XYZ file of C-alpha atoms in Angstrom:
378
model
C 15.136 85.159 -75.576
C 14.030 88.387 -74.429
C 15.510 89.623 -71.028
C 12.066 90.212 -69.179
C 11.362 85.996 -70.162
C 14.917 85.247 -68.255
C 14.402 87.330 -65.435
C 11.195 86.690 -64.809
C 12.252 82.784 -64.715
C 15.397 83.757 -62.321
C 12.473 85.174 -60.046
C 10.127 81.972 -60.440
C 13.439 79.670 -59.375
C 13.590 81.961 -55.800
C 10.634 82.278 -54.981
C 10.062 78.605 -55.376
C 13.098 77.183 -53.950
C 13.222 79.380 -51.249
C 9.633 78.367 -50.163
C 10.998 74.594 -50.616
C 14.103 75.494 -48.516
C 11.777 77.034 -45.518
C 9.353 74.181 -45.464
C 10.929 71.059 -46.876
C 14.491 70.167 -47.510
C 15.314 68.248 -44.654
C 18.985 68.927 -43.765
C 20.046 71.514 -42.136
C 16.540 73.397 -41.506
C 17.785 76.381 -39.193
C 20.064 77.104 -42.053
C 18.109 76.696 -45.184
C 15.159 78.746 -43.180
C 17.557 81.817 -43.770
C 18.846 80.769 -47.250
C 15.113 80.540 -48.301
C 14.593 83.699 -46.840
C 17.674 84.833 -48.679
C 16.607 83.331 -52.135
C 12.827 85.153 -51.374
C 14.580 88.385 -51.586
C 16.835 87.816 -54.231
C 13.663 87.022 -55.668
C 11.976 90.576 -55.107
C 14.910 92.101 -55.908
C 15.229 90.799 -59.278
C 11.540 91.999 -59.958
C 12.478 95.437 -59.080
C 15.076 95.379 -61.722
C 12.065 94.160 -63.916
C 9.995 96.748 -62.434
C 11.853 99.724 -63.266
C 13.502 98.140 -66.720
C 9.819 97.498 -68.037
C 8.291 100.887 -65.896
C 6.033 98.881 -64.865
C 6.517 101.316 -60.970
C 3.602 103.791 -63.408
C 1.121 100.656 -63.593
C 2.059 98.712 -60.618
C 3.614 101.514 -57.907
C 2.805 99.740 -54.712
C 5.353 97.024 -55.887
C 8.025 99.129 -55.415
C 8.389 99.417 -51.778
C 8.208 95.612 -51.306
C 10.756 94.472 -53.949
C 12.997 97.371 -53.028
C 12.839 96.710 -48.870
C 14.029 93.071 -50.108
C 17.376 94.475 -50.817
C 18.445 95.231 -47.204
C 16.924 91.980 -46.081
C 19.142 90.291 -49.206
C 22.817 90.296 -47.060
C 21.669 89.644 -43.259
C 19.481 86.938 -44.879
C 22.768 85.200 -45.958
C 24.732 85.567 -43.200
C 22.586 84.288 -41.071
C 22.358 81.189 -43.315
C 25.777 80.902 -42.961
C 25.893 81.133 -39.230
C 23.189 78.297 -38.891
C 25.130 76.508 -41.175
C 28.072 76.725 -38.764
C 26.458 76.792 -36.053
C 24.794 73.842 -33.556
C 22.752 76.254 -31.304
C 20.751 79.753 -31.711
C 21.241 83.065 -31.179
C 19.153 85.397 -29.339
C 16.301 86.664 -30.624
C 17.234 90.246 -29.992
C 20.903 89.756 -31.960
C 19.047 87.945 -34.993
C 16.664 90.637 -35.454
C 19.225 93.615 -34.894
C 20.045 92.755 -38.669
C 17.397 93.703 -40.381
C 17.616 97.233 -38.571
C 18.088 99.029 -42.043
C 15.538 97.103 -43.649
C 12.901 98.595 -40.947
C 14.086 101.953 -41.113
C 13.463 101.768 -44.759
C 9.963 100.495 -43.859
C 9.342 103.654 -41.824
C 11.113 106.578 -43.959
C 10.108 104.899 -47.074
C 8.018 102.352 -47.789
C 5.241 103.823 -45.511
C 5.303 107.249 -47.055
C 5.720 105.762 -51.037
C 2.246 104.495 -49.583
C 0.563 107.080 -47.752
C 1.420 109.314 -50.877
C 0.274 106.584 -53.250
C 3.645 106.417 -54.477
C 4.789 109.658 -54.947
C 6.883 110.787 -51.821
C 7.904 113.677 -53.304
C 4.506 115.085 -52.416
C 4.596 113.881 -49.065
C 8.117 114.737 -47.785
C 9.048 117.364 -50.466
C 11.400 117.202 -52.891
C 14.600 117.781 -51.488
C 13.713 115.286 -48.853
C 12.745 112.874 -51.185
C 16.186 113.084 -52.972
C 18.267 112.812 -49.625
C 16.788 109.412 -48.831
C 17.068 107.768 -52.542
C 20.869 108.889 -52.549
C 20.665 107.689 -48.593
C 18.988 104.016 -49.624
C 21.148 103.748 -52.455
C 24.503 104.387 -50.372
C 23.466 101.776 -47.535
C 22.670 99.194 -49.422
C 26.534 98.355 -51.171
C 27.882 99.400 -47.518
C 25.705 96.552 -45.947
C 26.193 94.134 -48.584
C 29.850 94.509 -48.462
C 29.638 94.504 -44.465
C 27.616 91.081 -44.603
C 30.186 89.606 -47.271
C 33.309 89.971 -45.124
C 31.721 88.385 -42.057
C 30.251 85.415 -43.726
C 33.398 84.664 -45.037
C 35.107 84.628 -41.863
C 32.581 82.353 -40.259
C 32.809 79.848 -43.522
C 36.869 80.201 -42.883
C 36.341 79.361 -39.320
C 33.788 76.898 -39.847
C 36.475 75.121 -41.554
C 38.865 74.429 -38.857
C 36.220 73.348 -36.421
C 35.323 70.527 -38.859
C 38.036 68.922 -38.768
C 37.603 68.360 -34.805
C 34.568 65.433 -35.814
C 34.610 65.071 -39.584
C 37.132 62.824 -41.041
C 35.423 63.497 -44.588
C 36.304 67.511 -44.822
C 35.136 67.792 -48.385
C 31.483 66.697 -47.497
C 31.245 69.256 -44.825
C 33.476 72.054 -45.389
C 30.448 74.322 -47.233
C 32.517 75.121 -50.255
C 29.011 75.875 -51.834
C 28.517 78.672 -50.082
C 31.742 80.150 -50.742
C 31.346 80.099 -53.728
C 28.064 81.949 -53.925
C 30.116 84.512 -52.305
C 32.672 84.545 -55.012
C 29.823 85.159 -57.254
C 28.761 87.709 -54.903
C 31.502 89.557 -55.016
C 31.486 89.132 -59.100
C 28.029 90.389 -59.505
C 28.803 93.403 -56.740
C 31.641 94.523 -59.272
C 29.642 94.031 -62.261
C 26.594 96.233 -60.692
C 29.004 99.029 -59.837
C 30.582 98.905 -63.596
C 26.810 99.351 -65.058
C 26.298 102.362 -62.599
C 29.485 103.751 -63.416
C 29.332 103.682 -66.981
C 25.884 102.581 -68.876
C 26.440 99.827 -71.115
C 23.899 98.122 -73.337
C 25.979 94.574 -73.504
C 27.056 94.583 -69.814
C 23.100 95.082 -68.716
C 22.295 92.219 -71.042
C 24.620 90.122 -69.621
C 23.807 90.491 -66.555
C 21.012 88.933 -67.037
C 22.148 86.134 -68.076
C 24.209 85.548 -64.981
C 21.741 86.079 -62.868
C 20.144 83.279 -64.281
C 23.287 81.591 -64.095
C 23.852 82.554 -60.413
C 20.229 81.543 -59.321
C 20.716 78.004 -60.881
C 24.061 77.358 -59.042
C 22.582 77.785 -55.577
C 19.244 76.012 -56.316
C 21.819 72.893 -57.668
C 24.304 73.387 -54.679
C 21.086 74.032 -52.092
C 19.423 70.265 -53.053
C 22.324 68.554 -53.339
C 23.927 69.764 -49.514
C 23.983 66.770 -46.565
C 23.901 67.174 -43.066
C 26.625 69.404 -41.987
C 26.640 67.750 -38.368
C 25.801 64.842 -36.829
C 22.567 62.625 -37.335
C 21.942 62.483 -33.773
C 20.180 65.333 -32.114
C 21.603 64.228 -28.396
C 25.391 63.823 -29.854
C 25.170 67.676 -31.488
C 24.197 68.617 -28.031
C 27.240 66.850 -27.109
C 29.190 67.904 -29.861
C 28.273 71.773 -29.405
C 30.030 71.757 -26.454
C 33.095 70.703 -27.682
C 33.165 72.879 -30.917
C 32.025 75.855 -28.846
C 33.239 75.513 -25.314
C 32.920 79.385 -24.421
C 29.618 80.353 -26.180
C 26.752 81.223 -23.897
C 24.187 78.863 -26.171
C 25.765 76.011 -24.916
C 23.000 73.549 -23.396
C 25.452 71.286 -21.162
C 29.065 71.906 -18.998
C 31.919 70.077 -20.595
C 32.519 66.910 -18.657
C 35.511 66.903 -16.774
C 38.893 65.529 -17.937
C 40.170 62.073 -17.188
C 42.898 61.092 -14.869
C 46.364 59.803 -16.399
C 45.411 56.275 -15.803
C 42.248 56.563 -17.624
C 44.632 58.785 -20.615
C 46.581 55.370 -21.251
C 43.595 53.594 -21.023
C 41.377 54.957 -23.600
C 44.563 55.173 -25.395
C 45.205 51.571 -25.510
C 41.862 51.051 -26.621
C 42.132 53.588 -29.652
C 45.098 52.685 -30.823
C 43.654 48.960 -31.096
C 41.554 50.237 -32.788
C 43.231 52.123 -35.325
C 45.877 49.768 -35.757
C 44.029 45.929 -35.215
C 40.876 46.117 -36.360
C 41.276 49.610 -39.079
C 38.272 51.503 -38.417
C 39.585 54.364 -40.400
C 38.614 52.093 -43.472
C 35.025 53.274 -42.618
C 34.363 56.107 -45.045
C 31.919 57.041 -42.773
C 33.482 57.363 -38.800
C 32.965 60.561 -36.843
C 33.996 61.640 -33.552
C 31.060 60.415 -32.125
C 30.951 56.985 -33.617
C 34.520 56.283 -32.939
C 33.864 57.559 -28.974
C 31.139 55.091 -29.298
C 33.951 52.240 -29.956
C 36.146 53.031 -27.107
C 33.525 53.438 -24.897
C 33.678 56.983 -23.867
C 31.922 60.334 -24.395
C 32.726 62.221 -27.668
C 34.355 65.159 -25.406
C 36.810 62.511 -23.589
C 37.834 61.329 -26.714
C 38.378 64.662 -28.059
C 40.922 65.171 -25.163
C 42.910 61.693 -25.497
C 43.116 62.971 -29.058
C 44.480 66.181 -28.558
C 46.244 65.082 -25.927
C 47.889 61.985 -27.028
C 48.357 63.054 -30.307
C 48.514 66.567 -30.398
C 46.261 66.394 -33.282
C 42.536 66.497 -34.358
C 40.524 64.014 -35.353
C 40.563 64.888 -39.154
C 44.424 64.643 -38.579
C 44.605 61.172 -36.942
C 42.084 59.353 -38.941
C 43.706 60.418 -41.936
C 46.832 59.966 -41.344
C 45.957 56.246 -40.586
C 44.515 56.261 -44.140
C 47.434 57.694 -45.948
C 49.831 54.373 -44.211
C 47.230 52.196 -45.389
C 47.107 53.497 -48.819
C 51.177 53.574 -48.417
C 51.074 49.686 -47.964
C 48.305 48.879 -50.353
C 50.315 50.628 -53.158
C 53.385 48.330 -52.640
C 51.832 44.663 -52.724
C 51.277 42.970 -55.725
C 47.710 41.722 -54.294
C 46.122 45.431 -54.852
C 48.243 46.182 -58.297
C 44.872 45.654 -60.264
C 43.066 48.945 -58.532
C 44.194 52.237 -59.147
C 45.342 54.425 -56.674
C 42.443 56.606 -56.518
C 40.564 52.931 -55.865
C 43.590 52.018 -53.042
C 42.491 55.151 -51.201
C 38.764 54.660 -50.775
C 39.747 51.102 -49.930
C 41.332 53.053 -47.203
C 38.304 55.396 -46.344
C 38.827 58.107 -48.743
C 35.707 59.559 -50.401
C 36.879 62.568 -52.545
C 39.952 62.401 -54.492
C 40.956 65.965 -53.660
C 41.160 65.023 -49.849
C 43.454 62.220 -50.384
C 46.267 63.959 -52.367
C 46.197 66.313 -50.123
C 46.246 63.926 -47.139
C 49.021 61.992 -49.028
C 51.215 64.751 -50.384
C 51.406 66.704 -46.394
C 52.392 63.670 -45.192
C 54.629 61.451 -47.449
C 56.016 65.029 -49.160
C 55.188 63.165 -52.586
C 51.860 62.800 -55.223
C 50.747 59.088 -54.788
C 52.034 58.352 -58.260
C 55.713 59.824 -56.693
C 55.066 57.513 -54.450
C 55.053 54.205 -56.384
C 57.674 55.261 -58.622
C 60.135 55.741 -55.768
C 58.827 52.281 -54.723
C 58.553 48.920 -56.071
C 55.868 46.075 -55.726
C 55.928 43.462 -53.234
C 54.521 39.898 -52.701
C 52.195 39.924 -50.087
């Protein structure tokens, strides 16, 4: 298939998506705003590679200065995906916009004078000029994309901790999507660099393949994402406080703490809980949901937790799960499930969270565990 078919379908898929991720996915809209805005540009900037590969710049020249601003609005458009993502409340206006400072200087040193010279700058600015800024645009463009990549992969590493203070289901929540576009990222950034480096036919061809490639994986991983947060718009106003205690979006003051009479209390209640009536077995429980059962706000019960536990609530709730899986695997009444079907008995959902969850705790693999152990009547 020839490459300008393929990329010109790569571009179709952005453009498309991304308008579907501004307007319509429901989930997560501050976030997929940006990574629709983010898929737009990779968009443009896949039909400037058509552009110049086809010279179509002679026939079409005022498509040049649009597809080639998209490339400094390519990494803040990420990140900032990424930060809504990870992120219950806004940022200032001022901060949001200070990231697309590059892409408006090209606008004005640029894209206005590729314009006003009906796309030959050289005539405008002169010569020498004109060659300053293309080695200039050309230099700031890997600098901010490699910028962009190292702080959304701290706030993805981050985001990953604080997830664990409401989630007891990491694996649905933990963004690993994302990540990985920024493996591919980082793939595609040293693939680019090769082809500058040293032309090569095959490399250039393949490419564009994994482009392709690239643009189906986050259109799959994009429709297929859930809620990140809570449901309930009131408990992530709750919640927000508790994930981000110090940040200046922060719409309420954390409630105060409880007395040590009211620590036991709520105690007692959890651990009734936990241990009479299971409520761990709900694949489903949050932090708010559970506060909901003791009868107390989502912030209180992040305290007895921490508190009484010295643990989070990822910690606790799983830890519950791995004893129950523990005694399920030891009856004779459960021998006809298998131990991946003992664990979402117990609340698991993902297979990869339970070993884990069973190996840190027990120091053995579930199938360790029943060999070292043998059946008993219930």
């Amino acid at each position: 298939m020839p490459e300008i078919i393929i990329n010109s379908f790569s571009v179709a898929i952005c453009f498309l998506i991304g308008i579907l991720a501004i307007f319509y996915i429901p989930y997560n809209k501050k976030g997929n705003l940006w990574f629709g805005i983010f898929l737009i540009s990779v968009g443009f900037a896949l039909l400037s590679k058509i552009v110049w590969e086809e010279e179509l710049d002679i026939k079409f020249p005022y498509i040049v200065p649009v597809s080639e601003l998209s490339r400094f609005i390519v990494a803040p458009g990420f990140y900032l995906s990424i930060w809504y993502y990870t992120h219950l409340g806004e940022t200032s206006f001022g901060k949001k916009w200070l990231h697309f400072i590059p892409a408006l200087v090209f606008i004005l040193i640029v894209s206005i004078p590729y314009f006003l010279s009906l796309g030959n700058i050289s005539d405008l600015i002169g010569e020498g000029a004109s060659r300053i800024v293309g080695r200039l645009m050309s230099l700031v463009f890997p600098v901010q994309l490699i910028i962009y990549w190292i702080l959304s992969y701290q706030l993805l590493k981050k985001h990953r901790g604080i997830i664990l203070l409401f989630s007891s289901q990491k694996d649905e929540k933990d963004l690993k999507w994302l990540l990985s576009i920024l493996v591919w990222i980082l793939f595609m950034i040293v693939v680019s660099m090769i082809t500058k480096i040293k032309e090569n036919d095959y490399l250039n061809s393949v490419s564009t393949y994994l482009y392709l490639i690239f643009t189906l994986f986050m259109v799959y991983n994009l429709l297929r994402q859930k809620e990140v947060f809570l449901d309930n718009k009131n408990e992530n106003i709750a919640l927000e406080n508790i994930l981000y205690p110090n940040l200046s979006f922060q719409t309420e003051k954390p409630a105060s703490r409880l007395s040590e009479d009211e620590l036991l209390k709520y105690k007692s209640i959890l651990n009734t809980l936990l241990q009479q009536e299971e409520v761990f077995t709900d694949s489903e429980i949050n932090l708010a949901s559970l506060a909901d059962k003791v009868g107390i706000s989502m912030n209180d019960l992040s305290f007895v937790i921490n508190t009484s536990y010295n643990m989070n609530f990822y910690t606790l709730i799983n830890n519950y799960r791995v004893e129950k899986v523990k005694e399920m695997l030891v009856k004779k009444q459960y021998s006809h499930l298998t131990i991946l079907g003992i664990a979402y008995e117990a609340g698991f959902t993902s297979k990869s969270t339970f070993n884990t969850a069973f190996k840190k705790t027990t120091g053995n693999t579930p199938s360790e565990y029943v060999k070292k152990n043998s059946l008993k009547e219930v």
